[in-house]
Coordinates of C-alpha atoms in Angstrom, one line a residue:
X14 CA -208.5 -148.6 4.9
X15 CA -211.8 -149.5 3.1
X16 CA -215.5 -150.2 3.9
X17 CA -214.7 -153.6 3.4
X18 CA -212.4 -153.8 6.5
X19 CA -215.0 -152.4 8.4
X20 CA -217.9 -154.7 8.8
X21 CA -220.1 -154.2 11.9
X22 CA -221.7 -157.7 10.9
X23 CA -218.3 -158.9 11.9
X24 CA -218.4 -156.6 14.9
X25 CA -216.4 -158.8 18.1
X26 CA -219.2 -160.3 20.0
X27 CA -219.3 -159.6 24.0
X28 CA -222.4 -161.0 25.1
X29 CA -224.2 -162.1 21.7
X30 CA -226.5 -158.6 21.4
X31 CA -224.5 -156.6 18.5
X32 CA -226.1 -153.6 20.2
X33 CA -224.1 -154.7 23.7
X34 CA -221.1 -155.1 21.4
X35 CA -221.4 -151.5 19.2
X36 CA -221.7 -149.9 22.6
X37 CA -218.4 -150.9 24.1
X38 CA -216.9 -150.2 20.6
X39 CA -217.8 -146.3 20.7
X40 CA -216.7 -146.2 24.2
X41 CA -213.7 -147.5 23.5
X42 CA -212.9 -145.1 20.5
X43 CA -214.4 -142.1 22.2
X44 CA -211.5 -143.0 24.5
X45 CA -208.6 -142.2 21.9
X46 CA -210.4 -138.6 21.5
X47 CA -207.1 -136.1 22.1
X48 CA -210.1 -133.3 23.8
X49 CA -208.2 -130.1 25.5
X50 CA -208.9 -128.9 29.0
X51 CA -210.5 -132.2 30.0
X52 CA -210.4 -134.1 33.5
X53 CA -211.3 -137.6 33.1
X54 CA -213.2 -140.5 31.1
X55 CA -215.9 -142.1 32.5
X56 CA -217.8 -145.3 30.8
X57 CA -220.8 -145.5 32.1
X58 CA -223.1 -148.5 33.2
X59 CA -227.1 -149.5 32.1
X60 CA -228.7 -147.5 33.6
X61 CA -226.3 -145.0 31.4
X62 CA -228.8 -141.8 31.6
X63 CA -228.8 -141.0 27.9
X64 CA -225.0 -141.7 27.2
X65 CA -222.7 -144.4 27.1
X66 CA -219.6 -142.5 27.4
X67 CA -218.4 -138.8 28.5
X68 CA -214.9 -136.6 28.7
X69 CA -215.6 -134.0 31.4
X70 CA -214.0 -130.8 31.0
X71 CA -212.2 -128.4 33.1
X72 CA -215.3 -126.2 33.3
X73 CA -217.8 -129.0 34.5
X74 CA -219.4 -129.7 31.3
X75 CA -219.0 -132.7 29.2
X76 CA -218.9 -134.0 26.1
X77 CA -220.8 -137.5 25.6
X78 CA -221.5 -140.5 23.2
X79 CA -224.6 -142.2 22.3
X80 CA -224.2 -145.4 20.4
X81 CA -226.8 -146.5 18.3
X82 CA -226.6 -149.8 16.2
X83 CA -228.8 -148.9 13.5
X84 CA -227.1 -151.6 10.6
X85 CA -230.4 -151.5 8.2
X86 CA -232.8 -149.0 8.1
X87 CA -232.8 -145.4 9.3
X88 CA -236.0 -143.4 9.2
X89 CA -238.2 -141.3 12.0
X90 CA -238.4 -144.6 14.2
X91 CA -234.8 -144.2 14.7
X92 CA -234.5 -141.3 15.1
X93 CA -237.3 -140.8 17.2
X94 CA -235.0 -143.3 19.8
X95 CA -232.5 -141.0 19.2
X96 CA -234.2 -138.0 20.6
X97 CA -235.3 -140.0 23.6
X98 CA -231.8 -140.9 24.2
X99 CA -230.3 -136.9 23.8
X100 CA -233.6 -136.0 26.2
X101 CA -232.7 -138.2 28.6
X102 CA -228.7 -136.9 28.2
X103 CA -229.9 -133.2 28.6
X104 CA -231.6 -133.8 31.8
X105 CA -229.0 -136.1 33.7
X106 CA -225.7 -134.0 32.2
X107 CA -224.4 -130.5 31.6
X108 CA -223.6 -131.7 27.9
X109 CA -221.8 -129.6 25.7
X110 CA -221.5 -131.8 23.2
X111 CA -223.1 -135.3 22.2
X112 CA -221.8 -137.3 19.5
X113 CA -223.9 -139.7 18.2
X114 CA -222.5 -142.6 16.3
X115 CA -224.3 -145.2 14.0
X116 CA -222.6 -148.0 11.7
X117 CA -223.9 -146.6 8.4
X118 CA -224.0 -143.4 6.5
X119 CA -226.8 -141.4 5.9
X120 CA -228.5 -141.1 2.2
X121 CA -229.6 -137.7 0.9
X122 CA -232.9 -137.8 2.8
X123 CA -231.9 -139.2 6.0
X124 CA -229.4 -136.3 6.3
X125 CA -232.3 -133.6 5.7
X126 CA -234.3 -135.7 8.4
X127 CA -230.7 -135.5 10.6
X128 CA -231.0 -132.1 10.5
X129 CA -234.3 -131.1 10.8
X130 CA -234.0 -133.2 14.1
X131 CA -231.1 -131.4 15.7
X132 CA -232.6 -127.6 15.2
X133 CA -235.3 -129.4 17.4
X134 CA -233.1 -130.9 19.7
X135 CA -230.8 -127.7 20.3
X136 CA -234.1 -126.2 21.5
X137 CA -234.9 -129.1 24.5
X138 CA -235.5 -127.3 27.9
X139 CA -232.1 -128.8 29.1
X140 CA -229.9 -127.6 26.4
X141 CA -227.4 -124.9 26.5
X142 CA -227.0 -122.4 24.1
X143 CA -224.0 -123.5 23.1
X144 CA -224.8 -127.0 22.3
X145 CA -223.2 -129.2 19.7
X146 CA -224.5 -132.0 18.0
X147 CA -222.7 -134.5 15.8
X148 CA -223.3 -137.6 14.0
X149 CA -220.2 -139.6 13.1
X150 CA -220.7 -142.6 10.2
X151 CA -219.3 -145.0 9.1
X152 CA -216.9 -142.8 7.1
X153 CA -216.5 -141.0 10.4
X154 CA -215.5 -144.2 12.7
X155 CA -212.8 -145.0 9.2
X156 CA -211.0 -142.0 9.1
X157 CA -211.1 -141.7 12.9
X158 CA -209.3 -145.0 12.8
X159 CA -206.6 -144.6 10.1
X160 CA -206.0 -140.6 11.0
X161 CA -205.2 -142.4 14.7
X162 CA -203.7 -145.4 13.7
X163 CA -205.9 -147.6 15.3
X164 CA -205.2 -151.0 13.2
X165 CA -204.6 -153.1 16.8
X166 CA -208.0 -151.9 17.6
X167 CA -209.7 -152.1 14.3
X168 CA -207.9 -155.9 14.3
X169 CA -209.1 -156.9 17.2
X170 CA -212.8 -155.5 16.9
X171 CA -213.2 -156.8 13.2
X172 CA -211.9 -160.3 13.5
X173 CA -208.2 -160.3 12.6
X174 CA -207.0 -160.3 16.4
X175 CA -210.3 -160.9 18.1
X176 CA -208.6 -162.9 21.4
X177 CA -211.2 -165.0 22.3
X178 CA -211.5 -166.1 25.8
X179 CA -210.6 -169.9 24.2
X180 CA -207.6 -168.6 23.2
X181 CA -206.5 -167.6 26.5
X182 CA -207.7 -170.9 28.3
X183 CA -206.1 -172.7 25.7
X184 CA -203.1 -171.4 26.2
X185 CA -203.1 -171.6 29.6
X186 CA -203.5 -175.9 29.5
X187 CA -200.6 -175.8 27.7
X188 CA -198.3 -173.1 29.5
X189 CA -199.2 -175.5 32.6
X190 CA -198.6 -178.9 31.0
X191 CA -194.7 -177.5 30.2
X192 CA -194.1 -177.1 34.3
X193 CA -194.3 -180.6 34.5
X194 CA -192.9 -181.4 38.6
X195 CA -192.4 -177.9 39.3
X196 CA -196.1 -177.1 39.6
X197 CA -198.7 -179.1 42.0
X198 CA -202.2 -177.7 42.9
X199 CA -202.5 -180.2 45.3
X200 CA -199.6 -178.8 47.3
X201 CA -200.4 -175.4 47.4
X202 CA -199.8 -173.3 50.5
X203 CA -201.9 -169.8 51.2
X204 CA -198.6 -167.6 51.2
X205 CA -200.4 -163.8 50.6
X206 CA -198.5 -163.7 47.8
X207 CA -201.8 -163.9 45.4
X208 CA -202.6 -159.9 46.4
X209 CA -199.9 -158.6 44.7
X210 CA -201.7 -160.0 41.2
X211 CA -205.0 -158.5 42.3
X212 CA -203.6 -155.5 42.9
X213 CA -202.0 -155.2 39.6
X214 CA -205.4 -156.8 38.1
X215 CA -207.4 -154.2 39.8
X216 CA -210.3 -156.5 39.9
X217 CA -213.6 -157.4 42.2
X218 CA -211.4 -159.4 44.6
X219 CA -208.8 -156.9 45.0
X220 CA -211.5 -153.9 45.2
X221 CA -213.3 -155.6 48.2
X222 CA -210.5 -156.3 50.1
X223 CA -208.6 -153.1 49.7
X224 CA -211.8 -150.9 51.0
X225 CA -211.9 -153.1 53.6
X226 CA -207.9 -152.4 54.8
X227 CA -208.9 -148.7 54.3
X228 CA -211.7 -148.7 56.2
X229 CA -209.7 -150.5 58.6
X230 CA -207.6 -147.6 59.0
X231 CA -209.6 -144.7 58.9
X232 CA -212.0 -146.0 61.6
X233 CA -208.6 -146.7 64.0
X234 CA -207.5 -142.8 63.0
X235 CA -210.8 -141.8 64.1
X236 CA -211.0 -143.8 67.2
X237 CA -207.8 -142.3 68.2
X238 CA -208.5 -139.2 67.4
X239 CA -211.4 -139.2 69.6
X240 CA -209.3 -140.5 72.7
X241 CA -206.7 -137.8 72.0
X242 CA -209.6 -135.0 71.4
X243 CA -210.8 -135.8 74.7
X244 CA -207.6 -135.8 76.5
X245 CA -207.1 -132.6 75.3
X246 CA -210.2 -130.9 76.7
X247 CA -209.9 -132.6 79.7
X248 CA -206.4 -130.9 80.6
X249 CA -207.8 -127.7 79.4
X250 CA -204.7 -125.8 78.2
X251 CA -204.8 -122.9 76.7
X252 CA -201.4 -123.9 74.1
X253 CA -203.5 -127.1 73.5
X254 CA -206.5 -124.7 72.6
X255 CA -204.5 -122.7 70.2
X256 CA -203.4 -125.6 68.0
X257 CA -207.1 -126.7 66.9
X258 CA -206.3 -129.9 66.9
X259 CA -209.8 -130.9 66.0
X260 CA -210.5 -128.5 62.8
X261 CA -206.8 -129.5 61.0
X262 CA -208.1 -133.2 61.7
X263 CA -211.5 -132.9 60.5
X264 CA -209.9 -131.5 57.1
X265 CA -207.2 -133.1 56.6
X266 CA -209.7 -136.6 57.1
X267 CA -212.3 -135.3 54.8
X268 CA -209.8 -134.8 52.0
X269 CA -208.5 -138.3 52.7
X270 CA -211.8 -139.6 52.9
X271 CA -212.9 -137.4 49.1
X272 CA -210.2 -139.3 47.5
X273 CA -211.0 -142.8 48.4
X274 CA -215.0 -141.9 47.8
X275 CA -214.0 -141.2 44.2
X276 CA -211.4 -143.6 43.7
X277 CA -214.2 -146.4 44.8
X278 CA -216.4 -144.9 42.0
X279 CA -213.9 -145.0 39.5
X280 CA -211.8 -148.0 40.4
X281 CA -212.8 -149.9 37.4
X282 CA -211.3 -146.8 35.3
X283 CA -208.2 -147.3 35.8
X284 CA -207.2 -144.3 37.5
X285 CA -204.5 -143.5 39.5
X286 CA -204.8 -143.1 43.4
X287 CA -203.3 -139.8 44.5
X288 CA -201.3 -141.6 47.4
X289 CA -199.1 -138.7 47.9
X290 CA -201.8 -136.5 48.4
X291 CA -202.9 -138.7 51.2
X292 CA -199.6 -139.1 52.9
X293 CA -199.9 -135.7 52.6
X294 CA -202.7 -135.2 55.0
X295 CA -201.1 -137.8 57.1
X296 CA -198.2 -136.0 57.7
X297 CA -200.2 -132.6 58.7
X298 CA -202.0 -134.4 61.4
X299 CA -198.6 -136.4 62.6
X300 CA -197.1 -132.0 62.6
X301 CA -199.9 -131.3 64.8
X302 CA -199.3 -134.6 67.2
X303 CA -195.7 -133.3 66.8
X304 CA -196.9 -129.9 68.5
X305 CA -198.7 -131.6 71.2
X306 CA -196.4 -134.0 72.5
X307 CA -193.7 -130.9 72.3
X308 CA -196.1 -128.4 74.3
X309 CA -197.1 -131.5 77.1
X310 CA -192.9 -132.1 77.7
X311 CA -192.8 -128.1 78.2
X312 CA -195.2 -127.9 80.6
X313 CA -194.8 -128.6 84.4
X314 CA -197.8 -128.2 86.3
X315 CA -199.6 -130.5 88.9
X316 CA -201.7 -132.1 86.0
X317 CA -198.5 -134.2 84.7
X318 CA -200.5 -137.4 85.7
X319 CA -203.2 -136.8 82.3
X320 CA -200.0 -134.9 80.3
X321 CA -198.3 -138.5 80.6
X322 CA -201.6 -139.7 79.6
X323 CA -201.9 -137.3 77.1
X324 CA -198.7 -138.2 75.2
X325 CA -199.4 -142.1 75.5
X326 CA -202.4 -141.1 73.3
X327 CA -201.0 -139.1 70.7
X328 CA -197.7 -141.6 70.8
X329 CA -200.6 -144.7 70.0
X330 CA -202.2 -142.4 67.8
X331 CA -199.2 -141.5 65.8
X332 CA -198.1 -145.0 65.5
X333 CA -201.5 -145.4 63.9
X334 CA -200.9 -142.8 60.9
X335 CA -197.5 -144.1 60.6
X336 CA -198.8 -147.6 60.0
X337 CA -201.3 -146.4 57.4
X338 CA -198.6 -144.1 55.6
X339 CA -196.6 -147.9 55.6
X340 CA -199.4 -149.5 53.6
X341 CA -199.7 -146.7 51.4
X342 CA -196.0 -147.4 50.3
X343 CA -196.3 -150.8 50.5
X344 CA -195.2 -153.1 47.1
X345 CA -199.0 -153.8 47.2
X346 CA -200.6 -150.2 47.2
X347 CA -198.0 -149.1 44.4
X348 CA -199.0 -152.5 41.9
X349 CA -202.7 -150.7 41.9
X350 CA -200.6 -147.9 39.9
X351 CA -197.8 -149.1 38.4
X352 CA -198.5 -152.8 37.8
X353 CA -195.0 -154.1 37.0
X354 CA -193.0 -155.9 39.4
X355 CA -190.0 -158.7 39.3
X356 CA -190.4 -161.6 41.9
X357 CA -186.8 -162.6 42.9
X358 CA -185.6 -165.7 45.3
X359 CA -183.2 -168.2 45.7
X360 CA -183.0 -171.4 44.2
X361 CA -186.6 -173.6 44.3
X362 CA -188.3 -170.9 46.4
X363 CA -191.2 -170.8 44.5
X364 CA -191.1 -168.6 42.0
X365 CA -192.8 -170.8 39.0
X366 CA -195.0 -172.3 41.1
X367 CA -196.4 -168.8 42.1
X368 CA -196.6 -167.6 38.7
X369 CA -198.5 -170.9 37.7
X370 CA -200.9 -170.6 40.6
X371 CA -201.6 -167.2 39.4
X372 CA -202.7 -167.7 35.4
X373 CA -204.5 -171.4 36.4
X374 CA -206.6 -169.3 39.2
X375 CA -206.8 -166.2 37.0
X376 CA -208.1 -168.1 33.9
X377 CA -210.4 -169.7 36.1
X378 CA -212.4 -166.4 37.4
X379 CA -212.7 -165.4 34.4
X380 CA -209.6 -162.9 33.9
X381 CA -207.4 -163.6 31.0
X382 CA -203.5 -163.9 31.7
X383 CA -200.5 -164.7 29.8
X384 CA -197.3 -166.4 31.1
X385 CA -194.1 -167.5 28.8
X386 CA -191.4 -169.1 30.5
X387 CA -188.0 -168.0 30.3
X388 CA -186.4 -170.6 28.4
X389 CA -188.6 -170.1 25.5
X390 CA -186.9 -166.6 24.8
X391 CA -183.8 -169.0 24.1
X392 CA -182.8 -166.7 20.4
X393 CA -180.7 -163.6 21.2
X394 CA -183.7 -161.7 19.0
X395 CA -186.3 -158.8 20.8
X396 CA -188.7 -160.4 23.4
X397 CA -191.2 -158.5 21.7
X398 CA -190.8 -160.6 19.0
X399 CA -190.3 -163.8 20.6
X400 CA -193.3 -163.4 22.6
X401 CA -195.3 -163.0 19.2
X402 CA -193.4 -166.1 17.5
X403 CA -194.6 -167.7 21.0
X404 CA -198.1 -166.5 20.9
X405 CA -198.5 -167.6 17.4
X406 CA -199.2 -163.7 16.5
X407 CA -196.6 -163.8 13.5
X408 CA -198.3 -161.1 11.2
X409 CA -199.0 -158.3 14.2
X410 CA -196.4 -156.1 15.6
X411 CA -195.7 -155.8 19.1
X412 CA -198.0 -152.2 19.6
X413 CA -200.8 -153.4 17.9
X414 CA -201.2 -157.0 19.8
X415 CA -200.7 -154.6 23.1
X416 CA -203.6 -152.2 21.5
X417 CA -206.0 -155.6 21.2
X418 CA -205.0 -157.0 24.6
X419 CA -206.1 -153.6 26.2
X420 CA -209.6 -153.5 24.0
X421 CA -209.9 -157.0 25.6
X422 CA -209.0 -155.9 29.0
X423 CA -211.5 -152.7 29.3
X424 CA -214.7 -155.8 28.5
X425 CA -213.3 -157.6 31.1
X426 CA -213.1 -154.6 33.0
X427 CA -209.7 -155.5 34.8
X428 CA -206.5 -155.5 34.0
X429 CA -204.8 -158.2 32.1
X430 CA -201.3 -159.4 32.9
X431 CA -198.6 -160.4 31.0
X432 CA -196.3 -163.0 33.2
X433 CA -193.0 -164.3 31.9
X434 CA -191.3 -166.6 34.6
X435 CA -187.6 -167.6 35.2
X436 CA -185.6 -164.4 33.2
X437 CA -182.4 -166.4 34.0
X438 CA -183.6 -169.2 31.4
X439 CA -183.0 -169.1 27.6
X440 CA -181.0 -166.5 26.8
X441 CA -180.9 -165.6 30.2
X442 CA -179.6 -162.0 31.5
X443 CA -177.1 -160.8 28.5
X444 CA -181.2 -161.0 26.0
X445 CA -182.9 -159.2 29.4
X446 CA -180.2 -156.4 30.2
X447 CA -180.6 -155.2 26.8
X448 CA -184.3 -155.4 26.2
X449 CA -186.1 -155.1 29.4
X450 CA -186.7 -151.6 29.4
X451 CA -187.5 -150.8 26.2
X452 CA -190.3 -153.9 26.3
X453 CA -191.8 -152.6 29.7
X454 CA -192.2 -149.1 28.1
X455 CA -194.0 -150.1 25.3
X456 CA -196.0 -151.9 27.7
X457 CA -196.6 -148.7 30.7
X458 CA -198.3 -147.1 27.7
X459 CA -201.3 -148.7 28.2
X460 CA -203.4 -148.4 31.7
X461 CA -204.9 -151.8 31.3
X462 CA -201.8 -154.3 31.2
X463 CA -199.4 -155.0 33.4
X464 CA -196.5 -157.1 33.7
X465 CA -194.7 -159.9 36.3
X466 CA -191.5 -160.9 35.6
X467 CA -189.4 -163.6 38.3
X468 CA -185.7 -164.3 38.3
X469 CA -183.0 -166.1 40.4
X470 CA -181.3 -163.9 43.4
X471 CA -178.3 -164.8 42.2
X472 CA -178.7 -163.1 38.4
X473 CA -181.2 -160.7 40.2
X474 CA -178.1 -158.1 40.6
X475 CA -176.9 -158.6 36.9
X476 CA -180.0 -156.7 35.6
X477 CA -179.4 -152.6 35.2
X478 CA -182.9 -152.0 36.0
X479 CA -184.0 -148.4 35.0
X480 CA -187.5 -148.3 35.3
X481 CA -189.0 -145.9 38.3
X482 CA -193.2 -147.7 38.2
X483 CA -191.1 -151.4 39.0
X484 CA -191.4 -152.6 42.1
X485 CA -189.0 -155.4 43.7
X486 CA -190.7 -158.5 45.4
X487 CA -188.5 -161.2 47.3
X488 CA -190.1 -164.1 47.9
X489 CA -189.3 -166.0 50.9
X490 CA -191.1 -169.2 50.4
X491 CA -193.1 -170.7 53.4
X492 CA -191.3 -169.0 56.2
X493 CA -193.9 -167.8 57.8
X494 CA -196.1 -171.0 56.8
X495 CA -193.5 -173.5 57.7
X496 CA -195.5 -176.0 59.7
X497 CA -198.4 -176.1 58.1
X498 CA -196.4 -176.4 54.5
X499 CA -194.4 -179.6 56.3
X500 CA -198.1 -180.9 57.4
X501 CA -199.8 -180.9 54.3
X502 CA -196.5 -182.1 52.0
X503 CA -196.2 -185.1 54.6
X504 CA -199.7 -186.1 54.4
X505 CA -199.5 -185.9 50.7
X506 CA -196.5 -187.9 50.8
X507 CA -198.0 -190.3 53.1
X508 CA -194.9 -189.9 55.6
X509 CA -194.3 -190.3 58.9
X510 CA -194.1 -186.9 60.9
X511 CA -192.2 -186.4 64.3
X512 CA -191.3 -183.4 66.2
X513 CA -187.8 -183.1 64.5
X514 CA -189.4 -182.3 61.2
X515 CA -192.0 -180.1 62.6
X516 CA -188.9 -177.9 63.6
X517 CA -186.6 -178.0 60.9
X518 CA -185.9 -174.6 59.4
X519 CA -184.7 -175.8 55.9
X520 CA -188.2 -176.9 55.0
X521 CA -189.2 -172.8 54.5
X522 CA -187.6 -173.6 50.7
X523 CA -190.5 -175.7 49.1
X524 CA -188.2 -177.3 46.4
X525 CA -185.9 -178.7 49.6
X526 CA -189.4 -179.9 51.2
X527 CA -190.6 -181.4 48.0
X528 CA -187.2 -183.5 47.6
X529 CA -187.0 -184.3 51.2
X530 CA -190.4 -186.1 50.3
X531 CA -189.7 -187.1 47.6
X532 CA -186.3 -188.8 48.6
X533 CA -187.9 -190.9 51.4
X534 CA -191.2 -191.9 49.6
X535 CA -188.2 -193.7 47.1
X536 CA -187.5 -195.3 49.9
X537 CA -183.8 -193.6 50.7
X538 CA -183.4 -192.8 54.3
X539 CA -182.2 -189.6 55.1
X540 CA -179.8 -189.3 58.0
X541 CA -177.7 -186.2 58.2
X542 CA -179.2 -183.3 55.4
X543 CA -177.7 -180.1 55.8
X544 CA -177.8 -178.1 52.5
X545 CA -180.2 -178.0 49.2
X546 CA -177.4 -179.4 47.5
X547 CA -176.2 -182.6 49.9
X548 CA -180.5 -182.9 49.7
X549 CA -180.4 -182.9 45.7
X550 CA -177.1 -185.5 45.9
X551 CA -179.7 -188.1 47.9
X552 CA -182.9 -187.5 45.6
X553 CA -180.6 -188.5 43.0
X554 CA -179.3 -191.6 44.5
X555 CA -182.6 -192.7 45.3
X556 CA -184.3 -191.9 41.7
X557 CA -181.3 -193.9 40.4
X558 CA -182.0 -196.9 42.5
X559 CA -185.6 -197.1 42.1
X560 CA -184.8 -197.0 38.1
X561 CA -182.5 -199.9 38.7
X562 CA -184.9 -202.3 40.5
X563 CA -187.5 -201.6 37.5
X564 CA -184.4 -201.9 34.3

């Protein structure tokens, strides 16, 4: 790897301020740093307090990166902003280490000046004893890159895989254009389904409405806590008394509580929430409802009028954690984790137009998103490969296109998803069963993609899935938005609508619906319909005799 590979004039441009753009590029490398005995990396935010970057360690102290884009000159000017930036660090950090890291190398003289700087610096108010300051080059930023083997991120920072926002929106009008009939905004029906991609995204949308569930839940534990508290003292029993009911729900709660507080903060990190731990805590409090209920049915005294009362309470508020421990193992809580999940459904349930739905609204707020179809994985060659060929990525490998999809991921700060509709199309199962896993792992290594796959029930069971982090969706179409899916397909349709259609149960299956439509707009009545495939024999019939009055 040369200079000449490396141009910062080249640098990927975020926002159109190569300052902006230098900044994310150190925090991104300072995230490949393999540091022992550290906790977590957190990218910091303007204000950033002297840093853009830090590793904390196991003993509280952290190690942190300033970037400076200093492309021409370097003399006391520079590094006057320098110190201003390591004062600021010292004050606001326990820093053990800063790194500061500028797109050039130093001459002769600026090194002396370098160095005549840090003896100052080491003596700030705020420093430790032990403090280490380093500059890393340009020389530094190539070897870091070619000792790591970087090249997906040096290719998509210096221009050879840059991944434009274009590129994606391009590729989207065209994905679209190929479903053809099987995809109509026009006729789309709210079906919930959309949270399961905003989980896996982990973006703004997503955040909102998942503090709101949890909130939701913890205010309903509380208030039934307090019922339950109060029952207790009221009764006054002295085996109540001894459980401390109150003190094992206060802590149990705070630690619950601790955990969402800091996964909030760092929910644009991409870390993990420790839903066990939580569950956890759920099921100590449910042990010590447990206890209750098992003291109030030993107990028979003249106050079995507020015992009754007492277990109705703690049977409510049990039902309560239970619910809460649901949602926590819901397919929705574990895509904020794991995002990788296969959609499966029978025949014209809905499948493509979900996964349509979901890149057209994606690339519209602004989140890039890939879907490939099925039937364009029609060689018996690795999808890895294919979905290059597809993507028109011919000279990358697989690892390194993943490497420059995550770089683009952490600007957008959510994750972006990787859709491929219809497995059963193409080559169908016998390319999937062999190649599935292996793609999907190379794929879980990174924190910032994830993956939605669909296929047909029927070839559903014909995949050896072996892959713990993916979760199983079935899609049930618009049974539970029946009516209102007839309603709006009618109107589009311009059909008549009686109470017979308002009740008929095939119309959950939107493909059924849509031919049913279809069919009678031709102008084929429909008598007696009592399968999706007696439905597809009419829609035929009718296409056939509309061609005939035009030919």
């Amino acid at each position: 790897m040369s200079i000449e590979e490396i141009n910062f004039n080249k640098l990927y441009s975020i926002r159109g301020r190569k300052e902006d753009d230098f900044e994310e590029f150190v925090t991104q490398l300072a995230r490949f740093e393999n540091i022992p005995d550290t906790i977590e990396f957190t990218r910091l935010d303007n204000p950033d307090g002297g840093l853009e970057c830090f590793w904390e360690l196991k003993d509280g102290s952290i190690i942190g990166w300033q970037a400076k884009f200093f492309i021409n000159r370097i003399g006391s000017d520079q590094f006057d902003q320098i110190e201003e930036s390591i004062n600021s660090a010292l004050k606001n950090y326990n820093l053990k280490k800063v790194i500061i890291v500028i797109p050039k190398n130093l001459t002769k003289h600026q090194n002396k000046l370098k160095n005549k700087r840090i003896k100052k610096w080491k003596n700030f108010e705020n420093a430790r004893d032990d403090l280490e300051i380093k500059f890393w080059c340009l020389s530094d930023i190539i070897e870091i890159i070619r000792t790591k083997n970087l090249e997906g991120f040096r290719s998509f920072w210096f221009g050879e895989l840059e991944l434009p926002d274009f590129w994606f929106e391009k590729l989207s009008e065209e994905t679209i254009s190929n479903f053809k009939n099987k995809y109509n905004p026009d006729l789309n029906i709210e079906t919930n389904n959309e949270k399961y991609f905003n989980a896996m995204s982990r973006n703004e949308k997503f955040k909102k409405y998942f503090f709101n569930e949890i909130n939701n839940y913890l205010n309903s534990l509380k208030d039934y806590y307090w019922s339950c508290n109060k029952k207790i003292n009221k009764v006054d029993i002295d085996e109540f008394n001894r459980l401390n009911f109150k003190s094992h729900f206060d802590n149990n709660l705070n630690i619950i509580k601790t955990i969402f507080l800091k996964f909030e903060e760092r929910f644009n990190q991409m870390d993990k929430l420790d839903i066990d731990k939580i569950i956890l805590c759920l099921n100590q409090i449910i042990t010590i409802c447990d206890n209750v209920e098992t003291i109030a049915n030993s107990l028979n005294t003249k106050e079995n009028n507020k015992l009754s009362d007492l277990k109705f309470s703690f049977i409510r508020f049990k039902n309560s954690l239970n619910s809460f421990k649901q949602y926590l193992k819901s397919d929705e809580t574990n895509l904020i984790n794991d995002p990788f999940v296969i959609f499966n459904g029978e025949a014209g349930i809905g499948k493509s137009f979900l996964f349509a739905q979901t890149l057209e609204t994606k690339i519209k707020n602004h989140e890039n998103c890939i879907l490939l179809l099925g039937h364009q994985f029609s060689k018996h060659e690795h999808p890895k490969k294919i979905l290059l060929d597809e993507l028109d990525i011919k000279t990358f490998n697989f690892e390194d296109f993943l490497d420059a999809l995550e770089c683009k991921a952490q600007i957008q700060k959510s994750r972006i998803l990787i859709l491929i509709d219809a497995l059963n199309e193409g080559s169908g199962v016998n390319l999937w069963e062999k190649y599935l896993n292996s793609f999907l792992k190379a794929i879980e290594k990174r924190k910032w993609i994830g993956c939605a796959l669909s296929i047909r029930s029927e070839y559903f069971n014909q995949l050896e899935l072996d892959n713990p982090l993916l979760s199983t969706i079935t899609l049930d179409g618009f049974k539970n938005h029946t009516q209102e899916a007839i309603l709006k397909y009618f109107e589009y349709y311009e059909l008549p609508i009686n109470e017979h259609h308002l009740f008929s149960h095939e119309f959950y299956n939107p493909l059924f619906l849509k031919l049913y439509c279809e069919t009678i707009s031709n102008g084929n009545p429909i008598k007696d319909i009592d399968s999706l495939v007696n439905l597809f024999d009419e829609y035929l019939k009718s296409i056939n005799i509309k061609l005939s009055r035009i030919y």
